[in-house]
Every structure is written in structure tokens, then in C-alpha cells.
Amino acid sequence: MSTTVLFDAGWQLRREPDGDAAARQTDAASDVPDAPGPWTAVDLPHDAMIHEPRSAATATTSGAGWFPGGTYRYRKSLHVPDDLGDDRLSLVFEGVYKNSTVLLDGVRVGGCRGGYTEFEVDLGSPDPGTQAVIEVLVDNSRQPSTRWYSGSGIYRHVWLRRTGPVRLTRGGTSLPVVCLEHSPTGTSATATARIEIDNPHAAAVTVTAVLTDDSGEAARGSVSTNGGVVELPLRVAAAHPWSDADPHLYELTVTLTGANEAGDDVVLDAATTRTGLRTIEVDANRGLLVNGRPTALRGACIHHDSGILGAVTFADAERRRVRILKKQGFNAIRSAHNPASRDLLAACDELGLYVMDELWDMWFQAKNPHDDASHFEQSWAGDAEALVRKDRLHPCVIMYSIGNEVGESATPRGIRTARRIVSRLHRLDPTRPTTAGINLMINLMTARGRDLVADNNAAGQRRKQDEERARGESGGPKRQSVFGSTAYNLLVSRMGSLMSRAAATRAADRASAGVLDALDVAGYNYAASRYRKDAVLHPGRVIVGSETMPHEIVRNWRLVEELDHVIGDFMWTGWDYLGEVGIGLWTYGEEPGGFDKPYPYVTAGVGAIDITGHPDGSMALARTVWTRAKNPEIAVRPLDRAGRRVHKAAWRGTDAVPSWVWPEVAAGTRAQVEVYSYAPQVELFVGDHSLGTRPAGVAHGCVAHFTVPYGPEDLTAVARVGDREVGRATLPAQRGAPRLRVRADRGRLHAGGQDLAFLELEAVDERGNVAMIGGTPVSVEVSGAGRLAALGSADPRPASSYDETTTPLYRGRALAIVRAGAEPGTVQVGVRAGELGEQRLTLVVEPAGR
């Protein structure tokens, strides 16, 4: 019988010399060795880039947060089973960044050029009872290779698969729901289990599919065949549909049986997968229908990295992120701009978030010199199939996105490309609509003969030449001029509101109509100005705001509510990320302004939720708009920057944070207070003293602004409709001196190296409110059955790496992540923060599988 086991533990890693002299020149500051480095023990998932020293001279530049690229070799010994017989072994890689080569005993057996594509490598039938050596060579040395922080290495899981000659095809099972029937007595469902079988010799086999949940068996089907594909109708009499509001999951178990050499009936293969029953429809007159009910998408664009952990994917990290996103009010995510991990999709299934799963950031026109455009034509069909095979049984995935801001989609070749991709996705999965994030302004420029990439290359070359001249004058190192994400995004950021105005023109419509009409759902990046008019110009078109400015949520969400053909809004971004440094970061005084922030800045600074999971005023505004909450919310512009000139950024409407505890700020400092309210008026009190009423509500962007002297009394906002109070909220002032508080999101983990505990390290006053202090070093010691996986904060320009055991608090917070070890036991954690005090806690690591 076939088996699939996790193959993450017990690897070794070493740094390799980069592939050639040209590659080495692209990353002069990374101290690439002339000979291989020493072997070190690692467990997967592993991101080699996050452990590299950052430098202002690295060729990745600000796009990847000033982390260098590199070349790495992973190896692991594999004991070939003594009873392998005619069975075959393969390795399934969920993600390797990038240009990977897999070797078995020194012989190449597979690999993948792309960094986000799941792939399988057949190891064949090595000699039973022997020790084979698996090696994975990863080459991310040629930079820049992407527009954001990518990570390097085997950053997602690896699985060892053992199969017989007849087996279930990996990712070959789907369960589309044909219909849901609602009646006064309940809901019934009719689904079809479509199952692919690798059956090279047309053996006689029986396929059985069983659907179960906590109530027991819900449906069963079985058929005998000697073919490669079967379809089993499954009737669920008392169906429990999956949705974001009610994410009910079933288990689908598919069993393949047949005769062995002795003629006995045996199980040849079996697989159990969690899935859900739901239907998806899109219609210009009814919008998005999930299980027949209208649904509007409150969306967050997110990148793939895990914050201070780097690019690695862990189930616990993804579950934590999804839990926080949902708590803040989102019901959907867009995986910008690459396929979501299996762990992320599993968390969205479990907790209830819809997913727009996106394939690429570029097609055949490069956005960086060493991105995937060079092999797009050879790879796109396989990438699309890998996406579908990964997503088929995940009910959370409701749309496939075929690209992001691909200007070539305004050309005949690009339109043909879009149609080919959509056609292939429809053949692979006819149940999910397709979309793409189309920037109509970029398409307009392309249609007018402006080569966006060439323009940006020229701008990037000029900027780098200026930097090189400056370094040359000071005797610093020189390096090649390269084009990264900065020039591309700089053009967009300078346009600001012009993007929306340009998108509204007839010329932009003509330039984009071909690609938008090829999609099931037209994705508009920064083009809400078209929503109303396209109901008339393109009456059958369904639109989603695939990328929008967070501070435009008031206008955008009103359009989503009013226009049936507009099905949702995805803000850039819901969660902050590494790389593209500073595109949304506000700076002050002598701090560097402008779009492109220098070293040591590391985050984009654009998320409504920061990289450690804490929301700001942008998030409060969005919640207010989505829910029309009666109670207002209060946030304060950073008081430690009060009185300094502010340098704003295009992708952020406010940098206010929900705190009135600033111990390092003098009383009387003028504070800019923002109150978010759907009510038309807001009155603000400092203690018992009223500062008067200010307008809020939709007509004023749902924000009321006040200037308040900072002091020891609470802030209270009262939302009013006329003279009637409809809600209130209080932002508490400081009480007592700050002290250290340590909170773990869990006290028990499982052995095996995959479980994580997230520890919030906070400076709090006596009422438990986080004190906005910075610079205080906090140290973490971990011993026992676990280790410190990462330590850091949301500081956009950190003074320490995420590998260190000490980090400064940033606005009263830091985050420590503890990774369970291979064996059960206890983990002792000690945290010290100077005058704030110290704390110790114990985590229990239970045996795996409990």
C-alpha cells in the first residue's frame, strides 16, 4: 500500500560558491566563499536567506529587504526500504526558492526553475536496504530575482511518497458539488468525486469514496474499473455546506483496491483529505454567490513570508495569521503574487477565509533581470496544473488569478496568453472562476508604446549610477547597476490618484478590454473609478477590486455594497511583509522620506496589520466601514514623532495606532487623535472634559480629527446621530510604571519539529495596556525540548537580526517564536527586559500524534 510521510527532519546544509563569476558579481557584499562552507544540521522548512547578514550593497537591494541571495546545497540520507519490491519512491516539494536541482547519489533526477511551484521528483526503485543520498542544490544567486522578499532554499515541506505500480494520482481527486437543495427540513447536496488513477497496465481495480464528518458517514460510492479516471456520484442527504461564516469540513477517503500477485484482494492505495461542500457562482446581476447566497469579499492582499521567521511555511504560523485576519474582519485573502502554501489553505479551510490563489507576478515580460519571465512560456502550463492539483479539494479557494499588473496583457500576444491560460484552467477545474490583477494605467501606457520595463530599467540604471558615483567618491565598494522592484513601484506611487483617473479613460478601457473580457471576473488594480461606468459599457462584466489603497475603503466599500457586479475589495495590504521596503512607511524629520527606503529598513510598512500581527488605524477604519459599528474606535498618530515634519507614502492613509500610553512623551505634547465612526458626529472627551463635536460618517471618510494635549486622563469618544448617543469607546491613559508581560499563544506543543509557540513580549502598565516605549533590550533564553526560532519586532528598520537572542522593544512589543524539538519534554523560556523585569514560563512538548 502507498504511503506518504513528512521528510523534513534531519537535513544538512552548506553554502556553495555561486554558479559563475557573473553571478558572484551580482552580489559582491554577500561574502560568497570560493569553496563550500561547512555542513550544518537543519530541519525543514528552512529559509537560508533570513539567516544571511544584510548589507546596503547587496544586489537584491530594497526589494528583498537588503538580504543577499546565494547558492545552497541540502542533503539527507534515505534508507531504502528492504521490502521495496516493485514499489517506487518519490519526493514531493511544496516549494523551493529557486532554480533547484535534485540529485540521488549524485545523479540528477529532477528539479524546478520556479520558486513557488509544487513539484514531484521520481526517485525510481533504488536498491532495497541501501542508504541513498538525496541532495538539493538551490541557486538564488543571480539577483534581483523578485520584487519582494523571496527567501532561499527549501522553505516549504517535503514529503516522501512510496507507491505501487497502480496508485492514486497526486492531486488528482476533486469533489465538485453539482447542486445544493435547500428545503424547510435542511440542505441536501449532490457531488461527484472525480478520481484519477495511475494505472499503466489497465489493471482491474475498485475505487471507493467515503465522505464523513463528526456525525458519521455522509455518503459513499464505489465502482470497478480498469481505466485511469472514474466519477462517483455522492448524494449527501443532510449536507452541511462550507462558507466563511460556517467552515464545516468533511473528510473524503478514497481507497483503491485490487488483486496482488497471489490473487488476494488488497488495498493498493488510499488517501484521506479534509474538504468541504460548497458552490460558487458569479453573475453581473447577482454578484458572487456562495452556496446560492450573495457574498461580498472583504479582502486582504498578503505576501507569502512569515514575518520574522522569513519565508518558511509552518501550519501554526499560517493558522495564527488567518485567525488574526479573520478577527480583524477580513473574510478573504489574495495570495500576492504566487500560489498560496498548503498550510495557508488548510488554515483558511478550517477557520473560514475565501482565497484568490494567484499564479504569477510576471508573464513573458520581466520585472526583474532574473525573475521567471525567461522561462514563462516553457513553465506556465505546468505551473497552472500544479496550482489546480494543490487547490482542488480546498473549499476556501474560490478563484484563480492568472497574473498581477502584467502590462503585456494590453498586447495581442498578451491577450492570446490570457486566453490560453484561462482555457487550461477551465479544463483542469471548471468549478472556479478566473481573474487577474490588471492595472489599467499600466495597460494604457503599454498600448501607447511605452515600454514600462525599459522605462523602469532606465530609471533604475540612473539611480544606481548615482549611488555608485557616491560610493566611488567615498571609496566604498562598487557594483553593477540592476533593475529591481523599486523603479517599477516608484512609477506607480508617483501617479497616486492619477492611476484611478487614468483608468477611467476610454483609452485605458480599450487597452484592457481584451484581457478583462478573457477572464470570468475582471480584476481591477486601483481602478474604482470604472466601477459604475463599466456596468453600462460592459454589462456582463463581474468586477473585483483586486488591489486598492487601504485609505480608500470608505468609497470602495460603498461601491461594493451598491453595485451588484462588484463583488469585493482587496486592500494592499492586509498584513505587512518583508521587502519592497518603505512603500507604505511614513517617516519623520531627518528620517529618509520618499518611496525607496535605504538600508537598514526591511519591511514594506504598508500593512493594516504589522508583521507581528498587530493592527493599526487603517484596520480600525476598515472594520468601521465593513460593520457600520455603533461603537467608534480611537487611534493616535505616533506621539514619539509629534512636532516633526512627516514624509507620507502613497499606500498609507494614516500611521495612527490604538494607544494612549506613551511613557517617554512629555505631558502637554500635542497629539493628533483620529476617531473612526460610521455615525455622522463624534464628541471626544479628555477625562470629563469635552473637546467638542467633529463630523465623521461616510461624508467625511468615517474619520473625525482632534488635536489633544497628551496627559494622564482617558480619551473617550462618543458617536452621535443628532443629540442621540449611539456608541462610545475609551482609550485608556497610563496607570503606573511599565513592566514586562510575556504571553504565549499556547502552552502545549507536539514533538516532531513542526509546532510553534508565539510569545508576545510586552511592556504594559498596571491596567495591562501596552506602553509605547522603544529601545529597551529584551533577551530570550530557551532550553530543553525546543529552541528559539526567531526574535524580533515590527520595527521597520531593526537594529538586530531575527536570529539574535536580544532585540529592542518597538512600541512596547517584541515577538519570540519557539519551535518544538524532535522529542517530547519541557521547554524553559526566560525573558529579561532590564528595568521592566523578567519572567519565566514553561511549555510542554507532548509526544507527536497525541
mmCIF file of N, CA, C and O in Angstrom, residues 57 137 203-204 209 371 456 536 567 610 619:
data_model
loop_
_atom_site.group_PDB
_atom_site.id
_atom_site.type_symbol
_atom_site.label_atom_id
_atom_site.label_comp_id
_atom_site.label_asym_id
_atom_site.label_seq_id
_atom_site.Cartn_x
_atom_site.Cartn_y
_atom_site.Cartn_z
ATOM 1 N N ALA A 57 24.934 47.015 0.249
ATOM 2 C CA ALA A 57 25.496 46.794 -1.078
ATOM 3 C C ALA A 57 24.987 45.522 -1.746
ATOM 4 O O ALA A 57 25.433 45.199 -2.838
ATOM 5 N N LEU A 137 20.258 21.096 -4.724
ATOM 6 C CA LEU A 137 21.052 22.290 -4.977
ATOM 7 C C LEU A 137 20.101 23.429 -5.329
ATOM 8 O O LEU A 137 19.263 23.296 -6.231
ATOM 9 N N ALA A 203 -4.984 -2.447 -15.061
ATOM 10 C CA ALA A 203 -5.333 -3.483 -14.091
ATOM 11 C C ALA A 203 -6.776 -3.286 -13.617
ATOM 12 O O ALA A 203 -7.293 -2.170 -13.579
ATOM 13 N N ALA A 204 -7.417 -4.357 -13.257
ATOM 14 C CA ALA A 204 -8.777 -4.291 -12.712
ATOM 15 C C ALA A 204 -8.700 -3.843 -11.257
ATOM 16 O O ALA A 204 -8.062 -4.497 -10.422
ATOM 17 N N ALA A 209 -15.112 5.813 -2.576
ATOM 18 C CA ALA A 209 -15.026 7.143 -1.963
ATOM 19 C C ALA A 209 -16.034 7.222 -0.829
ATOM 20 O O ALA A 209 -17.215 6.883 -1.009
ATOM 21 N N ASP A 371 14.055 37.220 -12.906
ATOM 22 C CA ASP A 371 12.801 36.616 -12.465
ATOM 23 C C ASP A 371 12.397 35.501 -13.422
ATOM 24 O O ASP A 371 13.200 35.056 -14.258
ATOM 25 N N ASN A 456 11.539 51.639 -16.719
ATOM 26 C CA ASN A 456 11.954 51.419 -15.342
ATOM 27 C C ASN A 456 13.421 50.992 -15.261
ATOM 28 O O ASN A 456 14.135 51.351 -14.332
ATOM 29 N N VAL A 536 -22.428 49.906 -17.472
ATOM 30 C CA VAL A 536 -23.090 50.296 -18.725
ATOM 31 C C VAL A 536 -22.271 49.872 -19.925
ATOM 32 O O VAL A 536 -22.788 49.290 -20.882
ATOM 33 N N ILE A 567 -17.836 42.568 -6.676
ATOM 34 C CA ILE A 567 -18.015 41.514 -5.671
ATOM 35 C C ILE A 567 -17.086 41.637 -4.471
ATOM 36 O O ILE A 567 -17.204 40.851 -3.538
ATOM 37 N N ASP A 610 0.691 44.653 11.274
ATOM 38 C CA ASP A 610 2.141 44.614 11.097
ATOM 39 C C ASP A 610 2.652 43.171 11.050
ATOM 40 O O ASP A 610 1.879 42.216 11.202
ATOM 41 N N MET A 619 -6.678 49.489 9.977
ATOM 42 C CA MET A 619 -7.533 48.340 10.243
ATOM 43 C C MET A 619 -8.811 48.773 10.959
ATOM 44 O O MET A 619 -9.908 48.277 10.664
#
